[in-house]
mmCIF file of C-alpha atoms in Angstrom:
data_model
loop_
_atom_site.group_PDB
_atom_site.id
_atom_site.type_symbol
_atom_site.label_atom_id
_atom_site.label_comp_id
_atom_site.label_asym_id
_atom_site.label_seq_id
_atom_site.Cartn_x
_atom_site.Cartn_y
_atom_site.Cartn_z
ATOM 1 C CA MET A 13 99.060 69.752 91.361
ATOM 2 C CA GLU A 14 99.517 72.248 88.576
ATOM 3 C CA MET A 15 102.738 70.530 87.509
ATOM 4 C CA VAL A 16 100.970 67.169 87.380
ATOM 5 C CA ARG A 17 98.046 68.635 85.458
ATOM 6 C CA ARG A 18 100.417 70.175 82.894
ATOM 7 C CA GLN A 19 102.378 66.930 82.549
ATOM 8 C CA ILE A 20 99.239 64.862 81.955
ATOM 9 C CA ALA A 21 98.038 67.404 79.385
ATOM 10 C CA ALA A 22 101.418 67.308 77.618
ATOM 11 C CA ILE A 23 101.365 63.500 77.452
ATOM 12 C CA LYS A 24 97.822 63.516 76.069
ATOM 13 C CA LYS A 25 98.767 66.133 73.464
ATOM 14 C CA LYS A 26 101.850 64.256 72.269
ATOM 15 C CA HIS A 27 100.255 60.786 72.511
ATOM 16 C CA PRO A 28 96.462 61.176 72.182
ATOM 17 C CA GLY A 29 95.816 57.456 72.695
ATOM 18 C CA PHE A 30 97.752 57.166 75.972
ATOM 19 C CA LYS A 31 95.771 56.577 79.145
ATOM 20 C CA VAL A 32 97.526 58.210 82.095
ATOM 21 C CA VAL A 33 96.686 56.585 85.426
ATOM 22 C CA PHE A 34 97.823 57.261 88.973
ATOM 23 C CA HIS A 35 99.866 54.725 90.937
ATOM 24 C CA VAL A 36 97.895 54.242 94.152
ATOM 25 C CA ILE A 37 98.774 52.149 97.203
ATOM 26 C CA HIS A 38 95.627 52.934 99.084
ATOM 27 C CA THR A 39 96.572 51.438 102.465
ATOM 28 C CA LEU A 40 99.769 53.488 102.794
ATOM 29 C CA TYR A 41 99.690 57.166 103.624
ATOM 30 C CA ALA A 42 102.826 59.251 104.069
ATOM 31 C CA THR A 43 102.504 61.735 106.913
ATOM 32 C CA ASN A 44 103.979 63.094 110.101
ATOM 33 C CA THR A 45 100.490 63.625 111.522
ATOM 34 C CA PRO A 46 99.130 60.079 111.793
ATOM 35 C CA ASP A 47 95.905 61.164 113.518
ATOM 36 C CA ARG A 48 94.547 62.641 110.283
ATOM 37 C CA TYR A 49 92.218 59.636 109.844
ATOM 38 C CA PRO A 50 91.724 58.453 113.446
ATOM 39 C CA ASP A 51 88.770 56.198 112.621
ATOM 40 C CA ALA A 52 90.684 54.338 109.910
ATOM 41 C CA LYS A 53 93.996 53.385 111.518
ATOM 42 C CA VAL A 54 95.268 49.843 111.179
ATOM 43 C CA ILE A 55 96.088 48.911 114.768
ATOM 44 C CA ARG A 56 98.593 46.149 115.476
ATOM 45 C CA ALA A 57 98.052 43.510 118.151
ATOM 46 C CA ASN A 58 100.238 45.576 120.520
ATOM 47 C CA GLY A 59 97.853 48.536 120.214
ATOM 48 C CA GLN A 60 100.172 50.657 118.060
ATOM 49 C CA HIS A 61 99.259 52.289 114.763
ATOM 50 C CA ALA A 62 100.830 50.170 112.005
ATOM 51 C CA SER A 63 103.590 52.002 110.166
ATOM 52 C CA MET A 64 106.907 51.600 108.463
ATOM 53 C CA GLY A 65 109.810 53.980 108.088
ATOM 54 C CA GLY A 66 110.300 56.016 104.981
ATOM 55 C CA GLY A 67 113.868 55.116 104.112
ATOM 56 C CA ALA A 68 114.891 56.674 100.810
ATOM 57 C CA TYR A 69 111.363 57.946 100.185
ATOM 58 C CA PHE A 70 111.860 60.815 102.632
ATOM 59 C CA SER A 71 114.629 63.351 102.976
ATOM 60 C CA GLN A 72 116.648 63.416 106.180
ATOM 61 C CA GLN A 73 114.702 66.502 107.234
ATOM 62 C CA ARG A 74 111.367 64.729 106.711
ATOM 63 C CA ARG A 75 112.554 61.702 108.691
ATOM 64 C CA GLU A 76 113.593 64.014 111.520
ATOM 65 C CA GLU A 77 110.126 65.592 111.358
ATOM 66 C CA GLY A 78 108.617 62.129 111.958
ATOM 67 C CA TRP A 79 107.432 61.285 108.465
ATOM 68 C CA GLN A 80 106.577 57.611 107.979
ATOM 69 C CA TRP A 81 104.235 55.451 105.950
ATOM 70 C CA TYR A 82 101.165 54.757 108.079
ATOM 71 C CA TYR A 83 98.552 52.106 107.366
ATOM 72 C CA TYR A 84 94.880 53.003 107.091
ATOM 73 C CA TYR A 85 91.894 51.201 105.678
ATOM 74 C CA PRO A 86 88.658 52.469 104.161
ATOM 75 C CA THR A 87 85.199 51.402 105.235
ATOM 76 C CA PRO A 88 82.010 53.105 104.035
ATOM 77 C CA ASP A 89 81.595 54.841 107.388
ATOM 78 C CA ASN A 90 85.091 56.238 107.961
ATOM 79 C CA SER A 91 87.052 59.323 106.964
ATOM 80 C CA PHE A 92 89.632 57.443 104.903
ATOM 81 C CA HIS A 93 86.864 56.087 102.648
ATOM 82 C CA ASP A 94 85.645 59.635 102.081
ATOM 83 C CA ALA A 95 89.169 60.805 101.220
ATOM 84 C CA MET A 96 89.613 57.925 98.749
ATOM 85 C CA MET A 97 86.355 58.765 96.984
ATOM 86 C CA THR A 98 87.343 62.435 96.781
ATOM 87 C CA SER A 99 90.746 61.442 95.383
ATOM 88 C CA ILE A 100 89.023 60.034 92.290
ATOM 89 C CA ASP A 101 87.522 63.434 91.517
ATOM 90 C CA VAL A 102 90.915 65.070 91.985
ATOM 91 C CA MET A 103 92.804 62.519 89.857
ATOM 92 C CA MET A 104 90.289 62.382 87.032
ATOM 93 C CA ASP A 105 88.380 65.677 86.995
ATOM 94 C CA GLU A 106 91.011 68.121 88.214
ATOM 95 C CA LEU A 107 94.221 66.526 86.937
ATOM 96 C CA GLY A 108 92.964 64.728 83.839
ATOM 97 C CA ALA A 109 94.000 61.159 84.658
ATOM 98 C CA TYR A 110 92.180 58.204 83.151
ATOM 99 C CA GLY A 111 92.057 56.100 86.321
ATOM 100 C CA ALA A 112 94.264 54.317 88.816
ATOM 101 C CA PHE A 113 96.799 51.531 88.972
ATOM 102 C CA MET A 114 95.942 50.018 92.355
ATOM 103 C CA ASP A 115 99.178 48.519 93.617
ATOM 104 C CA GLY A 116 98.135 45.896 96.129
ATOM 105 C CA PHE A 117 94.404 46.178 95.522
ATOM 106 C CA ASN A 118 92.831 44.352 98.447
ATOM 107 C CA LEU A 119 96.265 43.238 99.676
ATOM 108 C CA ALA A 120 96.997 45.541 102.663
ATOM 109 C CA TYR A 121 100.727 44.760 102.656
ATOM 110 C CA LEU A 122 101.960 44.587 106.264
ATOM 111 C CA GLY A 123 98.679 45.874 107.658
ATOM 112 C CA ARG A 124 96.499 42.838 106.968
ATOM 113 C CA TRP A 125 94.913 42.682 110.405
ATOM 114 C CA THR A 126 93.535 45.384 112.627
ATOM 115 C CA PHE A 127 92.913 45.125 116.330
ATOM 116 C CA ASP A 128 90.974 48.404 116.523
ATOM 117 C CA GLY A 129 87.765 46.770 117.713
ATOM 118 C CA ARG A 130 86.144 46.249 114.322
ATOM 119 C CA TRP A 131 85.331 42.663 113.515
ATOM 120 C CA ASP A 132 84.820 41.403 109.973
ATOM 121 C CA GLY A 133 82.465 38.666 111.142
ATOM 122 C CA HIS A 134 84.928 35.856 110.417
ATOM 123 C CA SER A 135 88.495 36.415 111.657
ATOM 124 C CA ALA A 136 89.646 35.385 115.097
ATOM 125 C CA GLU A 137 92.531 33.982 117.071
ATOM 126 C CA ILE A 138 91.828 30.448 118.288
ATOM 127 C CA ASP A 139 93.213 28.764 121.375
ATOM 128 C CA LEU A 140 94.793 25.581 119.988
ATOM 129 C CA GLU A 141 94.018 23.523 123.084
ATOM 130 C CA SER A 142 90.450 24.552 123.844
ATOM 131 C CA LYS A 143 89.576 25.283 120.184
ATOM 132 C CA THR A 144 87.761 28.429 121.318
ATOM 133 C CA ILE A 145 88.027 32.007 120.120
ATOM 134 C CA THR A 146 90.411 34.016 122.269
ATOM 135 C CA ARG A 147 90.163 37.280 120.354
ATOM 136 C CA LYS A 148 88.189 38.599 117.399
ATOM 137 C CA LEU A 149 90.065 40.735 114.921
ATOM 138 C CA GLY A 150 89.445 42.517 111.665
ATOM 139 C CA SER A 151 90.781 41.462 108.293
ATOM 140 C CA VAL A 152 91.625 44.723 106.552
ATOM 141 C CA LEU A 153 90.884 42.909 103.288
ATOM 142 C CA LEU A 154 87.320 42.090 104.284
ATOM 143 C CA LEU A 155 86.631 45.360 106.083
ATOM 144 C CA SER A 156 87.849 47.388 103.052
ATOM 145 C CA GLN A 157 86.160 45.321 100.388
ATOM 146 C CA SER A 158 83.006 47.400 99.917
ATOM 147 C CA SER A 159 85.015 50.648 99.783
ATOM 148 C CA LEU A 160 87.345 49.223 97.148
ATOM 149 C CA ILE A 161 84.383 48.083 95.080
ATOM 150 C CA GLU A 162 82.882 51.569 95.344
ATOM 151 C CA PHE A 163 86.254 53.101 94.387
ATOM 152 C CA ALA A 164 86.505 50.942 91.252
ATOM 153 C CA ARG A 165 82.878 51.549 90.281
ATOM 154 C CA LYS A 166 83.221 55.305 90.652
ATOM 155 C CA ILE A 167 86.225 55.317 88.321
ATOM 156 C CA LYS A 168 84.369 53.091 85.861
ATOM 157 C CA ASP A 169 81.287 55.332 86.035
ATOM 158 C CA LYS A 170 83.510 58.276 85.049
ATOM 159 C CA GLY A 171 84.652 56.289 82.006
ATOM 160 C CA GLY A 172 87.997 55.373 83.531
ATOM 161 C CA LEU A 173 90.052 52.295 84.182
ATOM 162 C CA VAL A 174 91.309 50.516 87.295
ATOM 163 C CA ILE A 175 94.306 48.231 86.941
ATOM 164 C CA ALA A 176 94.770 46.063 90.025
ATOM 165 C CA ASN A 177 97.575 43.813 91.134
ATOM 166 C CA GLY A 178 98.159 41.903 94.327
ATOM 167 C CA ALA A 179 94.453 41.287 94.567
ATOM 168 C CA ILE A 180 92.923 38.599 96.697
ATOM 169 C CA ILE A 181 89.854 37.811 94.693
ATOM 170 C CA THR A 182 86.792 37.284 96.822
ATOM 171 C CA PRO A 183 83.450 36.665 95.067
ATOM 172 C CA SER A 184 82.437 40.282 95.797
ATOM 173 C CA ILE A 185 85.629 41.710 94.270
ATOM 174 C CA ALA A 186 85.332 39.389 91.246
ATOM 175 C CA LYS A 187 81.834 40.723 90.491
#
């Protein structure tokens, strides 16, 4: 963190008008201990925690230690939400960043659906013959929406900026 803090300070000194932001893909978390946020895991239809290998992102040693990218999603009542809100204080107050570039804001990449028992109130699998619901599921986009709004507002309230791409714009996100 000290190296990052010094680098941001050096950029600001050399280019006072620059706005340094962090690149954040909030649904992906690199770890070899995937139970860190047990109440926020994106669970696939087969019951497994959604993840993808690290490829070139991790050294051979890290891959052997089980490091992968795991999918999580924030909701106002889970531990991942709390970690995301704390990350704003770290990025802006401790490290001196101006905000965040949210890569895939409200996109969820390969973890768009969770079968962890949370229901978003809308999403379901439908039997094509009987036209009845066979299973309710959670859209990570809808379940995360209020946390992402809070994330953006907190950065704005600190005088910062959120740049978002890959956003699915719901009326709530647009506001």
